[in-house]
Coordinates of C-alpha atoms and ligand atoms in Angstrom, one line a residue:
X1 CA -16.6 -30.5 -9.1
X2 CA -17.0 -26.8 -8.0
X3 CA -14.2 -24.3 -7.9
X4 CA -14.5 -24.4 -4.1
X5 CA -14.1 -28.2 -4.0
X6 CA -10.5 -28.0 -5.1
X7 CA -8.1 -29.0 -2.4
X8 CA -4.9 -27.0 -2.6
X9 CA -1.9 -27.9 -0.5
X10 CA -1.0 -24.7 1.5
X11 CA 1.9 -26.3 3.5
X12 CA 5.2 -24.6 2.9
X13 CA 3.5 -21.4 1.5
X14 CA 4.1 -19.1 4.6
X15 CA 0.5 -19.7 5.6
X16 CA -0.1 -18.7 9.2
X17 CA -3.0 -21.1 9.3
X18 CA -1.1 -24.2 8.1
X19 CA 2.6 -23.4 8.6
X20 CA 1.9 -21.7 12.0
X21 CA 0.4 -24.9 13.5
X22 CA 3.6 -26.2 15.0
X23 CA 4.3 -22.9 16.7
X24 CA 0.9 -22.3 18.1
X25 CA -0.5 -25.7 18.7
X26 CA 2.7 -27.8 19.0
X27 CA 1.8 -30.2 16.2
X28 CA 2.0 -30.1 12.4
X29 CA -0.3 -32.9 11.6
X30 CA -3.8 -31.3 12.1
X31 CA -6.5 -29.8 9.9
X32 CA -6.4 -26.1 10.8
X33 CA -9.8 -24.6 11.7
X34 CA -8.5 -21.6 13.5
X35 CA -7.1 -18.4 11.7
X36 CA -9.9 -16.8 9.8
X37 CA -8.8 -17.2 6.2
X38 CA -10.2 -19.6 3.7
X39 CA -8.7 -22.7 2.0
X40 CA -10.0 -21.5 -1.3
X41 CA -8.1 -19.8 -4.2
X42 CA -9.0 -16.2 -4.9
X43 CA -11.1 -15.5 -8.0
X44 CA -9.3 -16.3 -11.3
X45 CA -9.5 -12.6 -12.3
X46 CA -7.7 -11.6 -9.2
X47 CA -4.9 -14.1 -9.7
X48 CA -4.6 -13.0 -13.3
X49 CA -4.4 -9.3 -12.3
X50 CA -1.6 -10.1 -9.8
X51 CA 0.3 -12.2 -12.4
X52 CA 0.1 -9.4 -15.0
X53 CA 1.3 -6.9 -12.6
X54 CA 4.1 -9.2 -11.5
X55 CA 5.1 -9.7 -15.1
X56 CA 5.8 -5.9 -15.3
X57 CA 8.8 -6.6 -13.1
X58 CA 9.0 -3.4 -11.2
X59 CA 7.7 -3.1 -7.7
X60 CA 8.7 0.4 -6.5
X61 CA 6.9 2.7 -4.1
X62 CA 3.2 2.8 -4.7
X63 CA 0.4 5.4 -4.9
X64 CA -3.3 4.6 -4.8
X65 CA -5.1 5.6 -8.0
X66 CA -8.6 7.1 -8.2
X67 CA -10.1 4.0 -9.8
X68 CA -9.3 2.1 -6.6
X69 CA -11.3 4.5 -4.4
X70 CA -14.1 4.5 -6.9
X71 CA -14.3 0.7 -6.9
X72 CA -14.3 0.5 -3.1
X73 CA -17.1 3.1 -3.0
X74 CA -19.0 1.3 -5.7
X75 CA -18.8 -2.0 -3.8
X76 CA -20.2 -0.5 -0.7
X77 CA -23.0 1.1 -2.7
X78 CA -23.8 -2.1 -4.7
X79 CA -23.4 -4.7 -2.0
X80 CA -24.4 -2.7 1.1
X81 CA -26.6 0.1 -0.1
X82 CA -24.3 2.6 1.5
X83 CA -23.6 5.7 -0.6
X84 CA -19.9 6.0 0.1
X85 CA -18.0 8.8 -1.6
X86 CA -14.6 7.8 -3.0
X87 CA -12.8 10.5 -1.0
X88 CA -14.1 9.1 2.3
X89 CA -11.8 6.0 1.8
X90 CA -8.4 5.8 3.4
X91 CA -6.1 2.7 3.1
X92 CA -4.2 1.3 5.9
X93 CA -1.9 -1.8 6.3
X94 CA -4.4 -3.5 8.5
X95 CA -7.5 -3.2 10.6
X96 CA -5.9 -3.7 13.9
X97 CA -3.0 -1.4 13.1
X98 CA -5.6 1.2 12.2
X99 CA -7.5 0.5 15.3
X100 CA -4.4 0.9 17.4
X101 CA -3.8 4.3 15.8
X102 CA -7.4 5.3 16.3
X103 CA -7.3 4.4 20.0
X104 CA -4.2 6.5 20.5
X105 CA -5.5 9.4 18.4
X106 CA -9.1 9.7 19.6
X107 CA -8.8 8.7 23.3
X108 CA -6.4 9.5 26.2
X109 CA -4.3 7.3 28.4
X110 CA -6.5 5.4 31.0
X111 CA -9.7 6.1 29.1
X112 CA -12.2 3.3 29.1
X113 CA -13.2 1.6 25.8
X114 CA -16.2 -0.7 25.6
X115 CA -16.1 -4.1 23.7
X116 CA -18.9 -6.7 23.5
X117 CA -17.5 -10.1 24.3
X118 CA -17.2 -12.8 23.3
X119 CA -15.4 -11.0 20.5
X120 CA -12.3 -11.0 18.3
X121 CA -9.4 -10.9 20.9
X122 CA -7.1 -8.2 19.3
X123 CA -9.7 -5.6 20.2
X124 CA -8.9 -6.1 23.9
X125 CA -5.2 -6.5 23.3
X126 CA -5.0 -3.2 21.3
X127 CA -6.8 -1.3 24.0
X128 CA -4.6 -2.6 26.8
X129 CA -1.3 -2.2 24.8
X130 CA -2.3 1.5 24.2
X131 CA -2.6 2.0 28.0
X132 CA -6.4 2.3 28.0
X133 CA -8.9 0.3 30.1
X134 CA -11.4 -2.3 28.8
X135 CA -15.0 -2.4 29.8
X136 CA -17.1 -5.4 28.8
X137 CA -20.6 -5.1 27.6
X138 CA -21.2 -8.8 27.3
X139 CA -23.5 -10.1 24.6
X140 CA -26.6 -11.9 26.0
X141 CA -27.3 -15.4 24.8
X142 CA -31.0 -16.1 24.7
X143 CA -32.6 -19.1 23.0
X144 CA -29.3 -19.9 21.3
X145 CA -29.1 -16.4 19.8
X146 CA -27.0 -13.5 20.9
X147 CA -28.2 -9.9 21.3
X148 CA -26.7 -6.7 22.5
X149 CA -27.2 -5.4 26.0
X150 CA -28.3 -1.7 25.4
X151 CA -28.9 -0.8 29.0
X152 CA -25.5 -2.4 29.9
X153 CA -23.9 -0.2 27.3
X154 CA -25.7 2.9 28.5
X155 CA -24.4 2.3 32.1
X156 CA -20.8 2.0 30.9
X157 CA -21.2 5.2 28.8
X158 CA -22.8 7.0 31.8
X159 CA -19.8 5.9 33.8
X160 CA -17.5 7.8 31.4
X161 CA -16.4 5.3 28.7
X162 CA -14.8 7.2 25.8
X163 CA -15.0 4.8 22.9
X164 CA -17.1 1.9 21.7
X165 CA -16.0 -0.9 19.3
X166 CA -18.7 -2.6 17.3
X167 CA -18.0 -5.9 15.4
X168 CA -20.6 -6.1 12.6
X169 CA -21.1 -8.9 11.6
X170 CA -19.9 -10.2 14.9
X171 CA -16.8 -12.5 15.1
X172 CA -17.1 -15.1 16.7
X173 CA -20.9 -15.5 17.3
X174 CA -21.9 -14.9 13.7
X175 CA -24.6 -12.3 14.4
X176 CA -25.5 -10.0 11.5
X177 CA -27.0 -7.0 13.4
X178 CA -30.5 -6.1 12.1
X179 CA -31.4 -2.6 11.3
X180 CA -33.6 -2.2 14.3
X181 CA -30.8 -3.4 16.6
X182 CA -28.4 -0.9 15.1
X183 CA -30.9 1.9 15.5
X184 CA -31.3 1.0 19.1
X185 CA -27.6 1.0 19.5
X186 CA -27.3 4.3 17.8
X187 CA -29.9 5.8 20.1
X188 CA -27.8 4.9 23.1
X189 CA -24.7 6.3 21.4
X190 CA -26.6 9.5 20.5
X191 CA -26.9 10.4 24.2
X192 CA -23.1 10.5 24.5
X193 CA -21.7 12.7 21.8
X194 CA -18.1 12.5 23.1
X195 CA -17.9 8.7 22.6
X196 CA -15.8 7.7 19.6
X197 CA -17.0 4.6 17.6
X198 CA -14.9 2.1 15.7
X199 CA -17.1 0.0 13.5
X200 CA -15.3 -3.1 12.3
X201 CA -17.2 -4.4 9.2
X202 CA -14.6 -6.7 7.9
X203 CA -17.2 -9.5 7.7
X204 CA -19.8 -7.4 5.9
X205 CA -19.8 -9.5 2.7
X206 CA -20.5 -12.8 4.6
X207 CA -24.2 -12.9 5.2
X208 CA -26.7 -15.7 4.7
X209 CA -30.2 -14.9 3.4
X210 CA -32.5 -13.6 4.7
X211 CA -29.9 -11.7 6.9
X212 CA -28.5 -8.5 5.4
X213 CA -25.6 -6.4 6.5
X214 CA -26.4 -2.8 7.4
X215 CA -23.5 -0.4 7.7
X216 CA -23.9 1.5 11.0
X217 CA -23.4 4.9 9.3
X218 CA -26.0 4.1 6.6
X219 CA -28.5 3.3 9.4
X220 CA -27.4 6.1 11.7
X221 CA -25.7 8.9 9.6
X222 CA -25.9 11.2 12.6
X223 CA -22.9 9.3 14.1
X224 CA -20.7 10.5 11.3
X225 CA -18.7 13.0 13.3
X226 CA -17.2 10.3 15.5
X227 CA -17.3 7.1 13.6
X228 CA -14.7 5.2 11.6
X229 CA -15.8 2.1 9.7
X230 CA -13.3 -0.6 8.6
X231 CA -13.9 -2.7 5.6
X232 CA -11.7 -4.8 3.3
X233 CA -11.5 -7.2 0.5
X234 CA -9.1 -9.3 2.6
X235 CA -11.7 -11.7 4.2
X236 CA -14.0 -11.7 1.2
X237 CA -11.5 -12.7 -1.4
X238 CA -8.9 -14.4 0.8
X239 CA -6.3 -11.6 0.4
X240 CA -5.3 -11.2 4.1
X241 CA -1.6 -11.8 3.3
X242 CA -1.6 -8.7 1.2
X243 CA -2.2 -6.5 4.3
X244 CA -4.7 -3.9 3.3
X245 CA -7.9 -2.4 5.0
X246 CA -10.0 0.5 4.0
X247 CA -11.2 3.0 6.6
X248 CA -14.3 4.8 5.6
X249 CA -14.2 8.3 7.2
X250 CA -16.9 10.7 5.9
X251 CA -16.0 13.5 8.4
X252 CA -13.1 15.7 7.1
X253 CA -11.9 16.6 10.6
X254 CA -11.6 13.0 11.8
X255 CA -10.1 11.9 8.5
X256 CA -7.4 14.6 8.6
X257 CA -6.5 13.7 12.3
X258 CA -6.4 10.0 11.4
X259 CA -4.2 10.7 8.3
X260 CA -1.8 12.8 10.3
X261 CA -1.5 10.1 13.0
X262 CA -0.8 7.4 10.4
X263 CA 1.7 9.6 8.7
X264 CA 3.5 10.3 12.0
X265 CA 3.9 6.6 12.5
X266 CA 5.0 6.0 8.9
X267 CA 2.0 3.8 8.3
X268 CA 0.6 5.7 5.3
X269 CA 1.8 3.0 3.0
X270 CA 0.0 0.7 0.7
X271 CA 0.9 -2.7 -0.7
X272 CA 1.1 -2.6 -4.5
X273 CA -0.4 -6.0 -4.9
X274 CA -3.3 -5.3 -2.5
X275 CA -4.3 -2.4 -4.7
X276 CA -4.1 -4.5 -7.9
X277 CA -6.0 -7.4 -6.2
X278 CA -8.7 -5.3 -4.6
X279 CA -9.5 -3.6 -7.8
X280 CA -9.8 -6.8 -9.7
X281 CA -11.9 -8.4 -6.9
X282 CA -14.3 -5.5 -6.7
X283 CA -14.5 -5.2 -10.5
X284 CA -15.1 -8.8 -11.4
X285 CA -15.8 -10.7 -8.1
X286 CA -19.5 -10.3 -7.4
X287 CA -20.6 -13.5 -9.0
X288 CA -17.7 -15.4 -7.3
X289 CA -18.8 -14.1 -3.9
X290 CA -22.4 -15.2 -4.4
X291 CA -21.1 -18.7 -5.2
X292 CA -18.8 -18.7 -2.3
X293 CA -21.6 -17.8 0.1
X294 CA -23.7 -20.6 -1.3
X295 CA -20.8 -23.1 -0.8
X296 CA -20.2 -21.8 2.7
X297 CA -23.9 -22.2 3.6
X298 CA -23.8 -25.7 2.3
X299 CA -20.7 -26.4 4.3
X300 CA -22.5 -25.2 7.4
X301 CA -25.5 -27.4 6.7
X302 CA -23.2 -30.4 6.2
X303 CA -21.5 -29.7 9.5
X304 CA -24.8 -29.3 11.3
X305 CA -26.2 -32.6 10.0
X306 CA -22.9 -34.4 10.8
X307 CA -22.9 -33.1 14.4
X308 CA -26.6 -33.7 14.9
X309 CA -26.3 -37.4 13.9
X310 CA -22.9 -38.2 15.3
X311 CA -22.0 -35.8 18.2
X312 CA -25.4 -34.4 19.3
X313 CA -23.8 -33.1 22.5
X314 CA -22.2 -30.3 20.5
X315 CA -24.7 -27.6 19.9
X316 CA -24.3 -25.1 17.1
X317 CA -25.2 -21.4 17.3
X318 CA -26.7 -20.8 13.8
X319 CA -24.5 -18.3 12.0
X320 CA -26.2 -15.4 10.2
X321 CA -22.9 -14.4 8.7
X322 CA -19.1 -15.1 8.7
X323 CA -17.7 -18.6 8.1
X324 CA -17.0 -19.3 11.8
X325 CA -19.1 -21.8 13.7
X326 CA -19.6 -21.0 17.3
X327 CA -20.1 -24.4 19.0
X328 CA -21.4 -24.9 22.5
X329 CA -19.3 -27.7 23.9
X330 CA -20.4 -27.2 27.5
X331 CA -22.6 -30.3 27.5
X332 CA -19.5 -32.5 27.4
X333 CA -18.8 -31.8 31.0
X334 CA -15.2 -30.7 30.5
X335 CA -13.7 -27.2 29.9
X336 CA -13.6 -25.9 26.3
X337 CA -9.8 -25.8 26.5
X338 CA -9.8 -29.5 27.3
X339 CA -12.3 -30.2 24.4
X340 CA -10.0 -28.3 22.1
X341 CA -7.0 -30.2 23.3
X342 CA -8.8 -33.6 22.7
X343 CA -9.7 -32.4 19.2
X344 CA -6.1 -31.6 18.6
X345 CA -4.4 -34.7 20.1
X346 CA -6.9 -37.3 19.1
X347 CA -8.9 -35.8 16.2
X348 CA -6.0 -33.9 14.6
X349 CA -8.1 -30.7 14.1
X350 CA -7.0 -27.3 15.4
X351 CA -9.9 -25.2 16.7
X352 CA -10.0 -22.1 18.9
X353 CA -11.0 -22.4 22.6
X354 CA -13.9 -20.0 23.1
X355 CA -12.5 -18.7 26.4
X356 CA -9.9 -16.8 24.4
X357 CA -12.7 -14.5 23.1
X358 CA -13.3 -13.1 26.6
X359 CA -16.2 -13.3 29.1
X360 CA -19.0 -15.5 27.8
X361 CA -16.7 -17.6 25.5
X362 CA -15.9 -20.3 28.0
X363 CA -17.6 -23.6 27.0
X364 CA -17.5 -22.7 23.3
X365 CA -15.3 -23.5 20.4
X366 CA -14.8 -21.3 17.3
X367 CA -14.5 -23.5 14.2
X368 CA -13.6 -22.1 10.8
X369 CA -15.4 -24.1 8.1
X370 CA -14.2 -22.2 5.0
X371 CA -12.6 -25.2 3.3
X372 CA -13.4 -27.7 0.6
X373 CA -16.1 -30.1 1.7
X374 CA -13.9 -33.2 1.5
X375 CA -11.5 -31.5 4.0
X376 CA -14.4 -30.5 6.2
X377 CA -15.6 -34.1 6.2
X378 CA -12.1 -35.3 7.2
X379 CA -12.0 -32.7 10.0
X380 CA -15.5 -33.7 11.3
X381 CA -14.4 -37.4 11.3
X382 CA -11.6 -36.1 13.6
X383 CA -14.3 -34.5 15.8
X384 CA -16.1 -37.9 16.0
X385 CA -12.9 -39.8 16.8
X386 CA -11.9 -37.3 19.6
X387 CA -15.3 -36.8 21.2
X388 CA -17.3 -40.1 21.0
Ligands
PLP401 C1 -13.5 -8.7 13.2 C2 -12.1 -8.7 12.7 N1 -11.4 -7.6 12.6 C3 -10.2 -7.6 12.1 C4 -9.5 -8.7 11.7 C5 -8.1 -8.7 11.2 O1 -7.9 -7.7 10.4 P1 -6.5 -7.3 9.8 O2 -5.8 -8.5 9.4 O3 -6.8 -6.4 8.7 O4 -5.8 -6.6 11.0 C6 -10.2 -9.9 11.8 C7 -9.5 -11.2 11.4 O5 -10.0 -12.3 11.6 C8 -11.5 -9.9 12.3 O6 -12.2 -11.1 12.4

């Protein structure tokens, strides 16, 4: 049995994914395939580091040490071939809290910000809650694969949009943007020097060969004066509950504006255990991540075979990265919200209705398959019961 085959009961552990089911879906008795965290334990070295620190018994105010910044930079260099300098790294309590501050700091009220739906819903929410406007540059689905609409983006920037949010790799459609796609994107952005760029690379470590993640600033360093990149160990090592994201900000001027804004909102804080866990993860976790990716890939293949033989009307978009399957349910002849509801009531599986990811999401389901294979099989049996 592999490490990732272990089924660990998460009920009653303050898990959003498990203990939040009742609140969000109205039932407790379902296998959750929604929130993007994994039903796997973190690497043993990470657990051990947290235990050792807990044994110390004092949990006062925290500073980030230089080894932390070195390890984040080394991880980016090693895994993503991006030569990050340790002093480019700034911690924040979360990606979306940082994004909310960035929107308020680098754009003005009523400015327009471009997102590329279907995409992670908090992008849109953060824009609207900050009193800015959203413009959609919809991804284009062609031959069951998504691509960016460069001319659509150019039109929106020509109309005066002030900020662009890239999701790379892209949640929920699973694209890992290739180098030439990022170059083409950068060439559009180059024509609009006043456009700020937020590059969300939280899923960078989840790519399936032959796909490789390319950090935007590594491909297009000339965007450095107006780009902030977000990255974290939270998805990769299942540490989301520790609340920590790294912003990589090579430009001194942007970094100091961002730091001032975080300080003014009392957000320049770091969780002690996030520091301890991230250091252990980046120091010892490479081999674990490689095994995790192999397991996730096999999970996807298992799911693909299951659906092909038992529910062929569900069509999968092949993920190049992430652990989120983007499932086309439109051939079932009912809305994706009805499909999700049947899956919940009859199959006892909780998935996300694609329409919540914005334009282009209707007809799809987002299904988190980061779980032990036996649980995945149980969930897929639920799909079969509900839909056949
Ligand atoms: C693309 C993307 N960005 C950000 C987040 C959440 O980040 P945080 O919990 O650090 O706010 C998620 C979580 O699923 C995500 O998929």
